[in-house]
PDB file of C-alpha atoms and ligand atoms in Angstrom:
ATOM      1  CA  MET A   1      77.170  89.370  67.233  1.00 62.00           C
ATOM      2  CA  ASN A   2      80.250  90.688  65.397  1.00 81.00           C
ATOM      3  CA  VAL A   3      80.365  93.382  62.738  1.00 90.00           C
ATOM      4  CA  LYS A   4      81.173  91.931  59.314  1.00 96.00           C
ATOM      5  CA  PHE A   5      81.978  92.908  55.740  1.00 97.00           C
ATOM      6  CA  PHE A   6      80.044  91.371  52.863  1.00 98.00           C
ATOM      7  CA  LEU A   7      80.990  92.082  49.248  1.00 98.00           C
ATOM      8  CA  ASP A   8      78.196  93.479  47.065  1.00 98.00           C
ATOM      9  CA  THR A   9      79.055  92.047  43.659  1.00 98.00           C
ATOM     10  CA  ALA A  10      78.618  89.156  41.255  1.00 98.00           C
ATOM     11  CA  ASP A  11      82.143  89.545  39.845  1.00 98.00           C
ATOM     12  CA  LEU A  12      84.160  86.394  40.546  1.00 98.00           C
ATOM     13  CA  ALA A  13      87.553  88.110  40.271  1.00 98.00           C
ATOM     14  CA  GLU A  14      86.510  90.709  42.852  1.00 98.00           C
ATOM     15  CA  ILE A  15      85.189  87.994  45.168  1.00 98.00           C
ATOM     16  CA  GLU A  16      88.386  85.929  44.806  1.00 98.00           C
ATOM     17  CA  GLU A  17      90.535  88.980  45.508  1.00 98.00           C
ATOM     18  CA  ALA A  18      88.496  90.129  48.543  1.00 98.00           C
ATOM     19  CA  ALA A  19      88.298  86.575  49.910  1.00 97.00           C
ATOM     20  CA  SER A  20      92.102  86.337  49.732  1.00 97.00           C
ATOM     21  CA  TRP A  21      92.380  89.306  52.125  1.00 96.00           C
ATOM     22  CA  GLY A  22      91.000  87.127  54.901  1.00 94.00           C
ATOM     23  CA  ALA A  23      88.252  89.410  56.178  1.00 92.00           C
ATOM     24  CA  LEU A  24      85.327  88.628  53.906  1.00 97.00           C
ATOM     25  CA  ALA A  25      82.258  87.193  55.653  1.00 98.00           C
ATOM     26  CA  GLY A  26      79.719  86.955  52.829  1.00 98.00           C
ATOM     27  CA  VAL A  27      78.520  88.104  49.416  1.00 98.00           C
ATOM     28  CA  THR A  28      75.333  89.794  48.260  1.00 98.00           C
ATOM     29  CA  THR A  29      74.231  89.797  44.635  1.00 98.00           C
ATOM     30  CA  ASN A  30      71.253  91.296  42.864  1.00 98.00           C
ATOM     31  CA  PRO A  31      69.894  91.207  39.297  1.00 98.00           C
ATOM     32  CA  THR A  32      71.682  94.469  38.400  1.00 98.00           C
ATOM     33  CA  LEU A  33      75.032  93.196  39.638  1.00 98.00           C
ATOM     34  CA  TYR A  34      74.574  89.927  37.720  1.00 98.00           C
ATOM     35  CA  SER A  35      73.602  91.774  34.553  1.00 98.00           C
ATOM     36  CA  ARG A  36      76.647  94.072  34.968  1.00 98.00           C
ATOM     37  CA  ILE A  37      79.016  91.103  34.584  1.00 98.00           C
ATOM     38  CA  GLY A  38      77.157  89.924  31.449  1.00 98.00           C
ATOM     39  CA  GLY A  39      75.346  87.146  33.349  1.00 98.00           C
ATOM     40  CA  LYS A  40      72.964  84.887  31.414  1.00 98.00           C
ATOM     41  CA  LEU A  41      69.733  83.403  32.792  1.00 97.00           C
ATOM     42  CA  ASP A  42      70.693  79.785  32.153  1.00 98.00           C
ATOM     43  CA  ASP A  43      74.033  80.251  33.914  1.00 98.00           C
ATOM     44  CA  PHE A  44      72.614  81.994  37.005  1.00 98.00           C
ATOM     45  CA  HIS A  45      72.511  79.004  39.350  1.00 98.00           C
ATOM     46  CA  ALA A  46      75.940  77.818  38.208  1.00 98.00           C
ATOM     47  CA  HIS A  47      77.297  81.302  38.839  1.00 98.00           C
ATOM     48  CA  ILE A  48      75.916  81.401  42.384  1.00 98.00           C
ATOM     49  CA  LYS A  49      77.534  77.986  42.943  1.00 98.00           C
ATOM     50  CA  ARG A  50      80.886  79.383  41.752  1.00 98.00           C
ATOM     51  CA  ILE A  51      80.573  82.223  44.276  1.00 98.00           C
ATOM     52  CA  CYS A  52      79.720  79.745  47.064  1.00 98.00           C
ATOM     53  CA  ASP A  53      82.738  77.625  46.152  1.00 98.00           C
ATOM     54  CA  ILE A  54      85.069  80.645  46.292  1.00 98.00           C
ATOM     55  CA  VAL A  55      83.919  81.937  49.676  1.00 98.00           C
ATOM     56  CA  GLY A  56      83.385  78.572  51.356  1.00 96.00           C
ATOM     57  CA  PRO A  57      80.536  77.163  53.420  1.00 96.00           C
ATOM     58  CA  ASP A  58      80.778  79.647  56.306  1.00 95.00           C
ATOM     59  CA  CYS A  59      80.060  82.701  54.147  1.00 97.00           C
ATOM     60  CA  PRO A  60      76.418  83.400  53.298  1.00 98.00           C
ATOM     61  CA  VAL A  61      75.779  84.228  49.625  1.00 98.00           C
ATOM     62  CA  SER A  62      72.579  86.134  48.854  1.00 98.00           C
ATOM     63  CA  ALA A  63      70.888  85.231  45.551  1.00 98.00           C
ATOM     64  CA  GLU A  64      67.799  87.207  44.613  1.00 98.00           C
ATOM     65  CA  SER A  65      64.442  85.969  43.368  1.00 98.00           C
ATOM     66  CA  VAL A  66      62.847  88.220  40.769  1.00 96.00           C
ATOM     67  CA  ALA A  67      59.487  86.432  40.916  1.00 97.00           C
ATOM     68  CA  MET A  68      56.426  88.492  41.816  1.00 97.00           C
ATOM     69  CA  THR A  69      54.025  85.980  43.390  1.00 98.00           C
ATOM     70  CA  ARG A  70      54.495  84.116  46.663  1.00 98.00           C
ATOM     71  CA  ASP A  71      54.293  80.686  45.020  1.00 98.00           C
ATOM     72  CA  GLU A  72      56.884  81.582  42.409  1.00 98.00           C
ATOM     73  CA  ILE A  73      59.171  83.185  44.989  1.00 98.00           C
ATOM     74  CA  VAL A  74      58.929  80.084  47.187  1.00 98.00           C
ATOM     75  CA  ARG A  75      59.716  77.858  44.196  1.00 98.00           C
ATOM     76  CA  ASP A  76      62.688  80.081  43.269  1.00 98.00           C
ATOM     77  CA  GLY A  77      63.802  80.139  46.888  1.00 98.00           C
ATOM     78  CA  ARG A  78      63.810  76.354  47.165  1.00 98.00           C
ATOM     79  CA  GLU A  79      65.807  76.050  43.939  1.00 98.00           C
ATOM     80  CA  LEU A  80      68.300  78.700  45.034  1.00 98.00           C
ATOM     81  CA  ALA A  81      68.693  77.135  48.492  1.00 98.00           C
ATOM     82  CA  ALA A  82      69.437  73.773  46.850  1.00 98.00           C
ATOM     83  CA  ILE A  83      72.516  75.231  45.107  1.00 98.00           C
ATOM     84  CA  ALA A  84      74.608  75.221  48.299  1.00 98.00           C
ATOM     85  CA  PRO A  85      73.991  75.240  52.061  1.00 97.00           C
ATOM     86  CA  ASN A  86      75.267  78.817  52.389  1.00 97.00           C
ATOM     87  CA  VAL A  87      72.830  80.341  49.886  1.00 98.00           C
ATOM     88  CA  VAL A  88      70.511  82.952  51.376  1.00 98.00           C
ATOM     89  CA  VAL A  89      67.400  83.773  49.343  1.00 98.00           C
ATOM     90  CA  LYS A  90      67.086  87.500  48.748  1.00 98.00           C
ATOM     91  CA  ILE A  91      63.509  88.699  48.566  1.00 98.00           C
ATOM     92  CA  PRO A  92      62.141  92.249  48.172  1.00 98.00           C
ATOM     93  CA  THR A  93      60.058  93.706  50.996  1.00 98.00           C
ATOM     94  CA  MET A  94      56.535  93.469  49.552  1.00 98.00           C
ATOM     95  CA  VAL A  95      53.372  91.564  50.439  1.00 98.00           C
ATOM     96  CA  GLU A  96      54.157  88.553  48.247  1.00 98.00           C
ATOM     97  CA  GLY A  97      57.740  88.645  49.476  1.00 98.00           C
ATOM     98  CA  LEU A  98      56.684  88.587  53.128  1.00 98.00           C
ATOM     99  CA  ALA A  99      54.394  85.606  52.540  1.00 98.00           C
ATOM    100  CA  ALA A 100      57.165  83.750  50.701  1.00 98.00           C
ATOM    101  CA  THR A 101      59.654  84.602  53.459  1.00 98.00           C
ATOM    102  CA  ARG A 102      57.360  83.051  56.068  1.00 97.00           C
ATOM    103  CA  ALA A 103      56.980  79.880  53.991  1.00 98.00           C
ATOM    104  CA  LEU A 104      60.723  79.574  53.320  1.00 98.00           C
ATOM    105  CA  ALA A 105      61.674  80.340  56.938  1.00 96.00           C
ATOM    106  CA  ASP A 106      59.264  77.611  58.070  1.00 96.00           C
ATOM    107  CA  GLU A 107      61.199  75.227  55.805  1.00 96.00           C
ATOM    108  CA  GLY A 108      64.488  76.334  57.395  1.00 96.00           C
ATOM    109  CA  ILE A 109      65.614  78.387  54.390  1.00 97.00           C
ATOM    110  CA  PRO A 110      67.287  81.690  55.333  1.00 97.00           C
ATOM    111  CA  VAL A 111      66.020  84.883  53.710  1.00 98.00           C
ATOM    112  CA  ASN A 112      67.645  88.286  53.243  1.00 98.00           C
ATOM    113  CA  MET A 113      64.747  90.756  53.003  1.00 98.00           C
ATOM    114  CA  THR A 114      65.950  93.470  50.671  1.00 98.00           C
ATOM    115  CA  LEU A 115      64.824  96.902  49.431  1.00 98.00           C
ATOM    116  CA  CYS A 116      63.894  97.831  52.989  1.00 98.00           C
ATOM    117  CA  PHE A 117      63.427 101.544  53.609  1.00 97.00           C
ATOM    118  CA  THR A 118      61.412 101.937  56.812  1.00 97.00           C
ATOM    119  CA  VAL A 119      61.114 100.616  60.357  1.00 98.00           C
ATOM    120  CA  PRO A 120      57.619  99.143  59.754  1.00 98.00           C
ATOM    121  CA  GLN A 121      58.967  97.269  56.708  1.00 98.00           C
ATOM    122  CA  ALA A 122      61.838  95.938  58.821  1.00 98.00           C
ATOM    123  CA  ILE A 123      59.489  94.812  61.611  1.00 98.00           C
ATOM    124  CA  LEU A 124      57.263  93.016  59.124  1.00 98.00           C
ATOM    125  CA  ALA A 125      60.329  91.326  57.613  1.00 98.00           C
ATOM    126  CA  ALA A 126      61.419  90.236  61.096  1.00 97.00           C
ATOM    127  CA  ARG A 127      57.984  88.870  61.963  1.00 97.00           C
ATOM    128  CA  ALA A 128      57.875  87.020  58.647  1.00 97.00           C
ATOM    129  CA  GLY A 129      61.046  85.165  59.677  1.00 97.00           C
ATOM    130  CA  ALA A 130      63.763  86.977  57.705  1.00 97.00           C
ATOM    131  CA  ARG A 131      67.271  86.003  58.841  1.00 97.00           C
ATOM    132  CA  TYR A 132      68.779  89.206  57.393  1.00 98.00           C
ATOM    133  CA  ILE A 133      67.199  92.609  56.753  1.00 98.00           C
ATOM    134  CA  SER A 134      68.820  95.035  54.313  1.00 98.00           C
ATOM    135  CA  PRO A 135      68.001  98.724  54.784  1.00 98.00           C
ATOM    136  CA  PHE A 136      69.288 100.701  51.768  1.00 98.00           C
ATOM    137  CA  VAL A 137      71.324 103.793  52.623  1.00 98.00           C
ATOM    138  CA  GLY A 138      72.415 105.296  49.286  1.00 98.00           C
ATOM    139  CA  ARG A 139      69.109 104.912  47.482  1.00 97.00           C
ATOM    140  CA  PHE A 140      67.334 106.693  50.324  1.00 96.00           C
ATOM    141  CA  ASP A 141      69.868 109.533  50.059  1.00 95.00           C
ATOM    142  CA  ASP A 142      69.185 109.589  46.294  1.00 96.00           C
ATOM    143  CA  ILE A 143      65.631 110.804  46.958  1.00 96.00           C
ATOM    144  CA  SER A 144      66.887 113.510  49.361  1.00 94.00           C
ATOM    145  CA  GLU A 145      66.059 111.460  52.452  1.00 94.00           C
ATOM    146  CA  ASP A 146      68.560 110.592  55.186  1.00 96.00           C
ATOM    147  CA  GLY A 147      69.679 107.016  54.510  1.00 97.00           C
ATOM    148  CA  LEU A 148      71.931 106.768  57.568  1.00 98.00           C
ATOM    149  CA  ALA A 149      69.209 108.051  59.925  1.00 98.00           C
ATOM    150  CA  GLN A 150      66.864 105.476  58.464  1.00 97.00           C
ATOM    151  CA  LEU A 151      69.460 102.722  58.979  1.00 98.00           C
ATOM    152  CA  ASP A 152      69.918 103.867  62.575  1.00 98.00           C
ATOM    153  CA  ASP A 153      66.148 103.722  63.153  1.00 98.00           C
ATOM    154  CA  VAL A 154      65.980 100.170  61.783  1.00 98.00           C
ATOM    155  CA  VAL A 155      68.972  98.971  63.850  1.00 98.00           C
ATOM    156  CA  ARG A 156      67.500 100.401  67.056  1.00 98.00           C
ATOM    157  CA  ALA A 157      63.923  99.245  66.419  1.00 98.00           C
ATOM    158  CA  ILE A 158      64.901  95.664  65.600  1.00 97.00           C
ATOM    159  CA  GLY A 159      67.395  95.642  68.498  1.00 96.00           C
ATOM    160  CA  ASN A 160      64.597  96.507  70.916  1.00 97.00           C
ATOM    161  CA  TYR A 161      62.999  93.071  70.528  1.00 95.00           C
ATOM    162  CA  ASP A 162      63.755  89.382  70.423  1.00 93.00           C
ATOM    163  CA  PHE A 163      62.555  87.860  67.154  1.00 93.00           C
ATOM    164  CA  SER A 164      64.186  84.475  67.701  1.00 90.00           C
ATOM    165  CA  GLU A 165      60.802  82.710  67.740  1.00 90.00           C
ATOM    166  CA  ASP A 166      60.226  83.931  64.177  1.00 89.00           C
ATOM    167  CA  THR A 167      63.580  83.118  62.564  1.00 88.00           C
ATOM    168  CA  VAL A 168      65.087  79.937  61.169  1.00 85.00           C
ATOM    169  CA  ASN A 169      66.402  77.858  64.116  1.00 86.00           C
ATOM    170  CA  GLY A 170      65.887  80.799  66.476  1.00 89.00           C
ATOM    171  CA  GLU A 171      68.915  82.643  65.062  1.00 91.00           C
ATOM    172  CA  GLN A 172      69.345  86.353  65.721  1.00 93.00           C
ATOM    173  CA  ILE A 173      68.365  88.667  62.891  1.00 96.00           C
ATOM    174  CA  GLU A 174      71.299  90.500  61.346  1.00 97.00           C
ATOM    175  CA  ILE A 175      70.923  93.952  59.844  1.00 98.00           C
ATOM    176  CA  ILE A 176      72.846  94.446  56.608  1.00 98.00           C
ATOM    177  CA  ALA A 177      73.647  98.069  55.794  1.00 98.00           C
ATOM    178  CA  ALA A 178      73.120  97.987  52.014  1.00 98.00           C
ATOM    179  CA  SER A 179      73.391 100.442  49.142  1.00 98.00           C
ATOM    180  CA  ILE A 180      76.654 101.642  50.676  1.00 98.00           C
ATOM    181  CA  ARG A 181      78.313 104.415  48.687  1.00 97.00           C
ATOM    182  CA  SER A 182      81.326 105.445  50.806  1.00 97.00           C
ATOM    183  CA  ALA A 183      83.726 104.372  53.545  1.00 96.00           C
ATOM    184  CA  ASN A 184      81.971 106.900  55.768  1.00 97.00           C
ATOM    185  CA  HIS A 185      78.719 104.967  55.317  1.00 97.00           C
ATOM    186  CA  VAL A 186      80.589 101.926  56.671  1.00 97.00           C
ATOM    187  CA  THR A 187      81.900 103.939  59.642  1.00 97.00           C
ATOM    188  CA  GLN A 188      78.455 105.224  60.494  1.00 97.00           C
ATOM    189  CA  ALA A 189      76.834 101.793  60.047  1.00 98.00           C
ATOM    190  CA  ALA A 190      79.325 100.282  62.505  1.00 97.00           C
ATOM    191  CA  LEU A 191      78.809 103.112  65.010  1.00 97.00           C
ATOM    192  CA  MET A 192      75.075 102.482  64.837  1.00 97.00           C
ATOM    193  CA  GLY A 193      75.561  98.790  65.506  1.00 97.00           C
ATOM    194  CA  ALA A 194      74.584  97.394  62.095  1.00 98.00           C
ATOM    195  CA  ASP A 195      75.762  93.769  62.007  1.00 98.00           C
ATOM    196  CA  ILE A 196      77.035  93.796  58.439  1.00 98.00           C
ATOM    197  CA  ALA A 197      78.000  96.300  55.762  1.00 98.00           C
ATOM    198  CA  THR A 198      77.715  94.989  52.219  1.00 98.00           C
ATOM    199  CA  VAL A 199      80.015  97.033  50.038  1.00 98.00           C
ATOM    200  CA  PRO A 200      81.075  97.212  46.393  1.00 98.00           C
ATOM    201  CA  PHE A 201      84.699  96.177  45.767  1.00 98.00           C
ATOM    202  CA  GLY A 202      85.811  99.776  45.088  1.00 97.00           C
ATOM    203  CA  ILE A 203      84.568 100.876  48.487  1.00 97.00           C
ATOM    204  CA  LEU A 204      86.119  97.860  50.209  1.00 97.00           C
ATOM    205  CA  LYS A 205      89.476  98.955  48.761  1.00 96.00           C
ATOM    206  CA  LYS A 206      88.880 102.491  50.028  1.00 95.00           C
ATOM    207  CA  CYS A 207      88.137 101.048  53.474  1.00 96.00           C
ATOM    208  CA  VAL A 208      91.605  99.458  53.523  1.00 95.00           C
ATOM    209  CA  GLN A 209      93.512 102.492  52.300  1.00 94.00           C
ATOM    210  CA  HIS A 210      94.457 105.773  53.920  1.00 95.00           C
ATOM    211  CA  PRO A 211      96.991 108.332  52.591  1.00 95.00           C
ATOM    212  CA  LEU A 212      98.679 108.482  56.009  1.00 97.00           C
ATOM    213  CA  THR A 213      99.106 104.702  55.982  1.00 97.00           C
ATOM    214  CA  ASP A 214     100.804 104.977  52.552  1.00 95.00           C
ATOM    215  CA  ARG A 215     102.976 107.893  53.670  1.00 97.00           C
ATOM    216  CA  GLY A 216     103.909 106.116  56.913  1.00 98.00           C
ATOM    217  CA  LEU A 217     104.878 102.982  55.016  1.00 97.00           C
ATOM    218  CA  GLU A 218     106.977 104.992  52.567  1.00 97.00           C
ATOM    219  CA  SER A 219     108.963 106.633  55.364  1.00 98.00           C
ATOM    220  CA  PHE A 220     109.418 103.336  57.237  1.00 98.00           C
ATOM    221  CA  LEU A 221     110.814 101.746  54.057  1.00 98.00           C
ATOM    222  CA  LYS A 222     113.180 104.690  53.509  1.00 97.00           C
ATOM    223  CA  ASP A 223     114.386 104.548  57.111  1.00 98.00           C
ATOM    224  CA  TRP A 224     114.795 100.784  56.949  1.00 98.00           C
ATOM    225  CA  GLU A 225     117.059 101.256  53.912  1.00 97.00           C
ATOM    226  CA  LYS A 226     119.197 103.568  56.075  1.00 97.00           C
ATOM    227  CA  VAL A 227     119.314 100.852  58.760  1.00 97.00           C
ATOM    228  CA  GLN A 228     120.405  98.273  56.190  1.00 97.00           C
ATOM    229  CA  ASN A 229     123.175 100.552  54.861  1.00 97.00           C
ATOM    230  CA  ALA A 230     124.415 101.699  58.274  1.00 95.00           C
TER     231      ALA A 230
HETATM  232  C1  E4P B  17      72.594  94.681  48.429  1.00 83.28           C
HETATM  233  O1  E4P B  17      72.080  93.714  48.935  1.00 83.28           O
HETATM  234  C2  E4P B  17      71.896  95.607  47.518  1.00 83.28           C
HETATM  235  O2  E4P B  17      71.351  94.939  46.453  1.00 83.28           O
HETATM  236  C3  E4P B  17      72.837  96.677  47.068  1.00 83.28           C
HETATM  237  O3  E4P B  17      73.587  97.132  48.188  1.00 83.28           O
HETATM  238  C4  E4P B  17      72.173  97.810  46.348  1.00 83.28           C
HETATM  239  O4  E4P B  17      73.097  98.829  46.121  1.00 83.28           O
HETATM  240  P1  E4P B  17      72.810 100.036  45.120  1.00 83.28           P
HETATM  241  O5  E4P B  17      71.745 100.891  45.683  1.00 83.28           O
HETATM  242  O6  E4P B  17      74.124 100.764  45.037  1.00 83.28           O
HETATM  243  O7  E4P B  17      72.385  99.433  43.816  1.00 83.28           O
END
């Protein structure tokens, strides 16, 4: 398994820009991110399709169900999965969500189990057939807990076992470090062995940049001018 960057946004311009950099492996959206771009209910499926078209068939795109009962989540999940083959149904870690995850996984529909905060939640998600599990780092820090330690616990606990009999087509579960608030969160997630970091566009830009890279480039350009004028 290789470490990957997903973009945590519903903004098409950000997705287009990040995709053009050549290192984007997926997109995660949620109701807040969709609302932030002024998204409307009747355009939701079309919007997810636009995202899928931008990133291409090899990049998973998580689209969240906001239904609260297993039957409604399953219905939502089927509709979302029908948008494009790379749609992953995002479902909160709760009883109804677990039941819906099992039903969708049995139909071959991949699920990203979100709002995960503990190892037992992650294990239940894995046993229910989730293809991706998203432990939230920043939101755990927000309540004065240690989000990175919790991510580390989840990565190690899930890595201890083989859940391939539970997942769609026996695929390996991938842990998505979510609710990422800094480039350091990305560093730590990679050191812990998280499979994916899903990051807002601003943080992705910070991951590319470093002041010493800028300064080094500036001096190379200056010196190259000297070479050209010599
Ligand atoms: C991603 O799947 C999550 O929805 C997202 O990372 C949540 O981030 P936030 O806690 O910054 O809202």
